Short mmCIF file of C-alpha atoms and ligand atoms in Angstrom, two decimals:
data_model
loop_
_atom_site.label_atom_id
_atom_site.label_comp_id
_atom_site.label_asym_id
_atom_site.label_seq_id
_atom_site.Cartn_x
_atom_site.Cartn_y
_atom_site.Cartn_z
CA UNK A 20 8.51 -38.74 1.82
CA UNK A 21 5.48 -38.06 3.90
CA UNK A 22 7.06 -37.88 7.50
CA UNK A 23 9.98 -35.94 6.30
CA UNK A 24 7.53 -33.59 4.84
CA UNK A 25 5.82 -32.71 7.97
CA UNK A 26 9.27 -32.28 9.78
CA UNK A 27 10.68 -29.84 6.73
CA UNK A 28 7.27 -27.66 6.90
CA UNK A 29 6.68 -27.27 10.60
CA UNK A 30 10.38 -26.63 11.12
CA UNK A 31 10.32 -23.57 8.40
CA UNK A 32 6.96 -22.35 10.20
CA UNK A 33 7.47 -22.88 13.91
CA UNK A 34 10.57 -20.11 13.39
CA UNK A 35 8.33 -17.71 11.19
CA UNK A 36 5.36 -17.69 13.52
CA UNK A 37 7.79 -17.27 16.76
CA UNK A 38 9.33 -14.54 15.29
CA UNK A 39 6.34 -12.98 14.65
CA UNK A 40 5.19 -12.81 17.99
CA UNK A 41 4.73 -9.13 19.17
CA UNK A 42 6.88 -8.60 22.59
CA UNK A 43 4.09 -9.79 25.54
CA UNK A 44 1.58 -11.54 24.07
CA UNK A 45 1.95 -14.68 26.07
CA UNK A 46 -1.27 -15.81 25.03
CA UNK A 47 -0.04 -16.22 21.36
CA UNK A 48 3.54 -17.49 22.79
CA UNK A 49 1.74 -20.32 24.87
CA UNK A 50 0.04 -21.39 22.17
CA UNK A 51 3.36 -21.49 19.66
CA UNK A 52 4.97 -23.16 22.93
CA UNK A 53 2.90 -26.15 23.05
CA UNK A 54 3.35 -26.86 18.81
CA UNK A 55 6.99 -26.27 19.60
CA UNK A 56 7.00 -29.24 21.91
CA UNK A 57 4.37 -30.90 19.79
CA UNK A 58 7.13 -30.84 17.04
CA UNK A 59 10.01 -31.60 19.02
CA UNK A 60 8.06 -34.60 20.80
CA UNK A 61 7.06 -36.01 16.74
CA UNK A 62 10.71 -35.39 15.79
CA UNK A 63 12.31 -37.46 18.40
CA UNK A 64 9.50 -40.57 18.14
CA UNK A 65 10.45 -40.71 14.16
CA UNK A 66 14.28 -40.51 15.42
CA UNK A 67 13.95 -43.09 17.97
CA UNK A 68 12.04 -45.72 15.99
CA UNK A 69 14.24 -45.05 12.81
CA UNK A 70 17.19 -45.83 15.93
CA UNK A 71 15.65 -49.07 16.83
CA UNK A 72 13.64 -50.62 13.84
CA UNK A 73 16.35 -49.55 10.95
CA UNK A 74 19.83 -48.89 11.28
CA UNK A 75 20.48 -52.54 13.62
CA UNK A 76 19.22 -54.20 10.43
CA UNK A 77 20.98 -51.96 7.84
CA UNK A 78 24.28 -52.73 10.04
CA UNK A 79 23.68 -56.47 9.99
CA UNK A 80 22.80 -56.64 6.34
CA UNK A 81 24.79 -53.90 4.77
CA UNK A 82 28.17 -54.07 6.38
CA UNK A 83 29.48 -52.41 3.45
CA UNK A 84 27.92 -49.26 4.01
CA UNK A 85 28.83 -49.21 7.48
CA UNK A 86 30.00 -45.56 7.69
CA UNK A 87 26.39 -44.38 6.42
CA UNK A 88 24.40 -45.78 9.27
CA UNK A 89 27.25 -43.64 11.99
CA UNK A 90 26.78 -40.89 9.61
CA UNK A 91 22.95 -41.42 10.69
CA UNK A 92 23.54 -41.82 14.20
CA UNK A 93 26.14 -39.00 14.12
CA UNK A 94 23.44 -36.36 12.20
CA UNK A 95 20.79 -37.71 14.90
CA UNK A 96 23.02 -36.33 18.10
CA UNK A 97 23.41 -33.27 16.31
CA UNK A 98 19.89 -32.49 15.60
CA UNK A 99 19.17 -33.52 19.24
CA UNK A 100 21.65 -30.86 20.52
CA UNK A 101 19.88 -28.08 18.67
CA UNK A 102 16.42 -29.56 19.69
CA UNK A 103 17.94 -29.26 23.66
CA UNK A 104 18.74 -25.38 22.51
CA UNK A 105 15.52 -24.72 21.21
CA UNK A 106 14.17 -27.01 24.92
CA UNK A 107 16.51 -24.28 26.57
CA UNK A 108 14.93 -21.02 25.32
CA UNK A 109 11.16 -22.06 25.12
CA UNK A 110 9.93 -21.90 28.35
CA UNK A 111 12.00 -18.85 29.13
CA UNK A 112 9.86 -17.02 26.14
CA UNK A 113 7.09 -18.98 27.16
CA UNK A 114 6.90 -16.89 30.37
CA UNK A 115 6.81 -13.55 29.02
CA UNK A 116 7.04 -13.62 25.61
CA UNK A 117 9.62 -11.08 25.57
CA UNK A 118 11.03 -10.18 21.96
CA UNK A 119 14.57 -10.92 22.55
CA UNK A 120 14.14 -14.07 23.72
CA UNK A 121 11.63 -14.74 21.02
CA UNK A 122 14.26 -13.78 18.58
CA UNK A 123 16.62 -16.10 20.31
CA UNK A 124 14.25 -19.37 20.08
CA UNK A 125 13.72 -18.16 15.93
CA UNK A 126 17.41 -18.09 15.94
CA UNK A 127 17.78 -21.63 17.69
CA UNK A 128 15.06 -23.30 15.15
CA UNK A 129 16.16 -21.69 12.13
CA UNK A 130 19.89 -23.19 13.45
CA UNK A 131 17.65 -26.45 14.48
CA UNK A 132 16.29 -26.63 10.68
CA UNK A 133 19.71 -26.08 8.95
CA UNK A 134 21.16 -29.05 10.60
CA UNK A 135 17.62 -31.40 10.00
CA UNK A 136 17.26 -30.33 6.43
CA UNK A 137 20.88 -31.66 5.69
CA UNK A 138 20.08 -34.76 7.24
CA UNK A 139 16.82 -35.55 5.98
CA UNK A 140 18.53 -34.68 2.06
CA UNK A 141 21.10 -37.14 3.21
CA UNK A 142 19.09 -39.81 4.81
CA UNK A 143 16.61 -40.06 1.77
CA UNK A 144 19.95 -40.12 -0.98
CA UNK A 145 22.22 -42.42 1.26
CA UNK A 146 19.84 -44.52 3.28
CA UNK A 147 16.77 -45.01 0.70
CA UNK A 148 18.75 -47.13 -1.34
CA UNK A 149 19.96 -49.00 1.47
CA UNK A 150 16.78 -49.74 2.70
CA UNK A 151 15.36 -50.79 -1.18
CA UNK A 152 18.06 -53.97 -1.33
CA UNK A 153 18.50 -55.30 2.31
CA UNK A 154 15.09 -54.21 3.91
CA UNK A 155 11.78 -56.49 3.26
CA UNK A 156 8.39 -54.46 2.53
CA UNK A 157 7.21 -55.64 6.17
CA UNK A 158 10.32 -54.41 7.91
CA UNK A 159 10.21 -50.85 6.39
CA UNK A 160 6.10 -51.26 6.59
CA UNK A 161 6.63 -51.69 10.86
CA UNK A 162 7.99 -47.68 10.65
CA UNK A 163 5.00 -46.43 9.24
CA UNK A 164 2.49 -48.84 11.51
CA UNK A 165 4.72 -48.39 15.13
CA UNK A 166 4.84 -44.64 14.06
CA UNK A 167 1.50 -44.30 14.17
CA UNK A 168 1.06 -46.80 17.43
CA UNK A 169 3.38 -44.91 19.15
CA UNK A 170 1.04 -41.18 18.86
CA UNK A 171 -1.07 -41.32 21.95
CA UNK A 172 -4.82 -41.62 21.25
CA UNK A 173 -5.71 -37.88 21.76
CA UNK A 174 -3.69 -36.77 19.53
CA UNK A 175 -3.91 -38.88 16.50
CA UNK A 176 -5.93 -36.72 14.52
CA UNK A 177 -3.97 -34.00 15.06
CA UNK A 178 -1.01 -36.15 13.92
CA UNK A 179 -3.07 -37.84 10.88
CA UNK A 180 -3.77 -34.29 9.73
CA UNK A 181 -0.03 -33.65 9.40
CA UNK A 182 0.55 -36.29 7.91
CA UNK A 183 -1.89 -36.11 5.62
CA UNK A 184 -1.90 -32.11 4.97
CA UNK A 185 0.92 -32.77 2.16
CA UNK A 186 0.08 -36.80 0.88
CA UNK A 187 -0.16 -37.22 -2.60
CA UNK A 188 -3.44 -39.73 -3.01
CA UNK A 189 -1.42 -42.72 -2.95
CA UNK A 190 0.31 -41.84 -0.03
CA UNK A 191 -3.07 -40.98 1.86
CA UNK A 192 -4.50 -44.07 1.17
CA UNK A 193 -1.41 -45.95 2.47
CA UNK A 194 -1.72 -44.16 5.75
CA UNK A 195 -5.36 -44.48 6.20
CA UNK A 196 -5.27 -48.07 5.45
CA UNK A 197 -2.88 -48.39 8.57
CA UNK A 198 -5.65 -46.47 10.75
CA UNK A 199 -8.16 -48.86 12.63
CA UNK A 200 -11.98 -47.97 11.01
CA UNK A 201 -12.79 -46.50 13.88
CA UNK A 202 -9.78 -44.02 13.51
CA UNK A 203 -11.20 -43.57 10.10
CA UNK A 204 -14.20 -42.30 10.41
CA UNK A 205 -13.07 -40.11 13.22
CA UNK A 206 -11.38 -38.52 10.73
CA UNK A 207 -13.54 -38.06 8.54
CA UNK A 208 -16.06 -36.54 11.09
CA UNK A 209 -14.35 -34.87 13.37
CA UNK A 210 -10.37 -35.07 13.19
CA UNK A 211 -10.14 -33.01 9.53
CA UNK A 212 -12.22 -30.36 10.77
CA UNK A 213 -10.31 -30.37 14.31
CA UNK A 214 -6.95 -29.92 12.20
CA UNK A 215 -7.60 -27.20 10.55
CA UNK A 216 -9.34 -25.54 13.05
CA UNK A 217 -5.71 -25.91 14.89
CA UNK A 218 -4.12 -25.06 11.73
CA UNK A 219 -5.99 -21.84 11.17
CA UNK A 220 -5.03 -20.90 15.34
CA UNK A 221 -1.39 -21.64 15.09
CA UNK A 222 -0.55 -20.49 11.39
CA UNK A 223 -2.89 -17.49 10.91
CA UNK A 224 -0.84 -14.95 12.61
CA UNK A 225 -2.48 -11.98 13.69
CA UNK A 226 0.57 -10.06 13.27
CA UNK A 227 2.82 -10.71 9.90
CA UNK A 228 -0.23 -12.04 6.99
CA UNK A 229 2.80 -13.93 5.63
CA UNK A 230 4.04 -15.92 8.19
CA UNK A 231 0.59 -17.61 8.60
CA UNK A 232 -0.05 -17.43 4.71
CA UNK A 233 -0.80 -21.12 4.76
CA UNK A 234 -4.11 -21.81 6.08
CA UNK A 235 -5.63 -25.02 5.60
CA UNK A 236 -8.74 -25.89 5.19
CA UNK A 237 -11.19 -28.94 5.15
CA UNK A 238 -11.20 -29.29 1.41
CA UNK A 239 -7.72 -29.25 0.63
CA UNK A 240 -7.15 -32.89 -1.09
CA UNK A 241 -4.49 -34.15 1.45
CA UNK A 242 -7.83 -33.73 4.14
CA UNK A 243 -10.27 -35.65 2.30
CA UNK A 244 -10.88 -39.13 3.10
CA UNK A 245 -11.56 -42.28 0.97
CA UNK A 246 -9.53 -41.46 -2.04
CA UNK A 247 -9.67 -45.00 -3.11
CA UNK A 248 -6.22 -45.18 -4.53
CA UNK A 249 -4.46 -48.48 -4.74
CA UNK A 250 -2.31 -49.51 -1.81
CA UNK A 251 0.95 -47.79 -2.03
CA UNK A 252 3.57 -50.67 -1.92
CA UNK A 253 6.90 -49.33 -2.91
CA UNK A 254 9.93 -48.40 -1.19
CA UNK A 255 11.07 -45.20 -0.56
CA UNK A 256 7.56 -44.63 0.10
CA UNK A 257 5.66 -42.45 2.66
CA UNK A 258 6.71 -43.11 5.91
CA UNK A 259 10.68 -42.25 6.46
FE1 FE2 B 30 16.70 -39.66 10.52
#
């Protein structure tokens, strides 16, 4: 799923790049800083609206299956405690950017990731089907459309180019159908080429080749526009 997919690959290269960072470059920290919070920010808006627009209807509807929705909540609370760890560290690396600490905020998103990756495997086996027989299209549709209300205007093409970095052409055209025209041809003039401009400052480390081994460009297929594919109307579609 699309949104899961941005939270998986961030997660893997937020600790790579961070670990990377040689011992007082704050310049290169700051920058890692602010997609740290960027990430964390993203991770609890998906969180909270999965809080408020799914599990009170999976609880009404599928009393049955009770115990998955706590399991939910419980895996939430968790991941938030290792986000507050990773909250703790950053600006105390942010500062100075000295290695230890830098090797203490890898530590605490590589812990962060173990914890998210488990719940993410378990949320799409447990809750998908859940969400297939008691959820309408328009109720699992208002995740995708308040997720992308919720992004404040300057950053939604930053946030359309994540989530569109790793859509299959169905899944782009779902997402850009939710995007106002306007939106859309932002993206197409200016938003694609802003994103991997950011991509190419964040994930092209100077230091380690590898950890920013995944530069994106303008032409990769998930950052074209107008695909033209039909509307994607399944379940366990993009947006979860
Ligand atoms: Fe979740």
């Amino acid at each position: 799923m699309v949104i899961h997919r941005i939270f998986r690959r961030e997660s893997g290269l937020l600790a790579r790049l961070v670990r990377a960072v040689s011992s007082g470059d704050t310049a290169r920290a700051e920058l890692l800083a602010e997609s740290v919070e960027e990430y964390v920010t993203g991770l609890h808006r998906h969180h909270g609206l999965e809080e408020e627009l799914i599990w009170p209807l999976l609880s009404d509807r599928a009393s049955g299956h009770q115990e998955v929705v706590e399991l939910m909540e419980a895996q939430h609370q968790t991941i938030d405690a290792t986000l507050a760890t990773v909250s703790t560290i950053l600006p105390i690396w942010r500062e100075r950017a000295h290695k230890d600490a830098g090797e203490l905020l890898a530590d605490a998103l590589d812990e962060h990731r173990i914890t998210l990756l488990d719940h993410l495997d378990q949320e799409e086996k447990l809750v998908l089907p859940l969400i297939e027989n008691h959820l309408t299209v328009e109720e699992w549709d208002r995740l995708g459309k308040r997720g992308l209300e919720t992004i404040p205007k300057d950053e939604l093409m930053l946030a359309l180019g994540a989530i569109l970095e790793d859509a299959d052409p169905q899944e782009r055209a779902y997402f850009l159908a939710r995007v106002p025209a306007v939106g859309r041809l932002a993206w197409r003039l200016v938003g694609r080429r802003r994103y991997a401009r950011r991509c190419r400052l964040v994930r092209d480390d100077p230091y380690t080749a590898q950890a920013g081994a995944r530069t994106v460009f303008t032409e990769a297929p998930g950052l074209q526009v107008g695909a033209g594919a039909a509307p994607f109307r399944t379940y366990g579609s993009p947006h979860s």
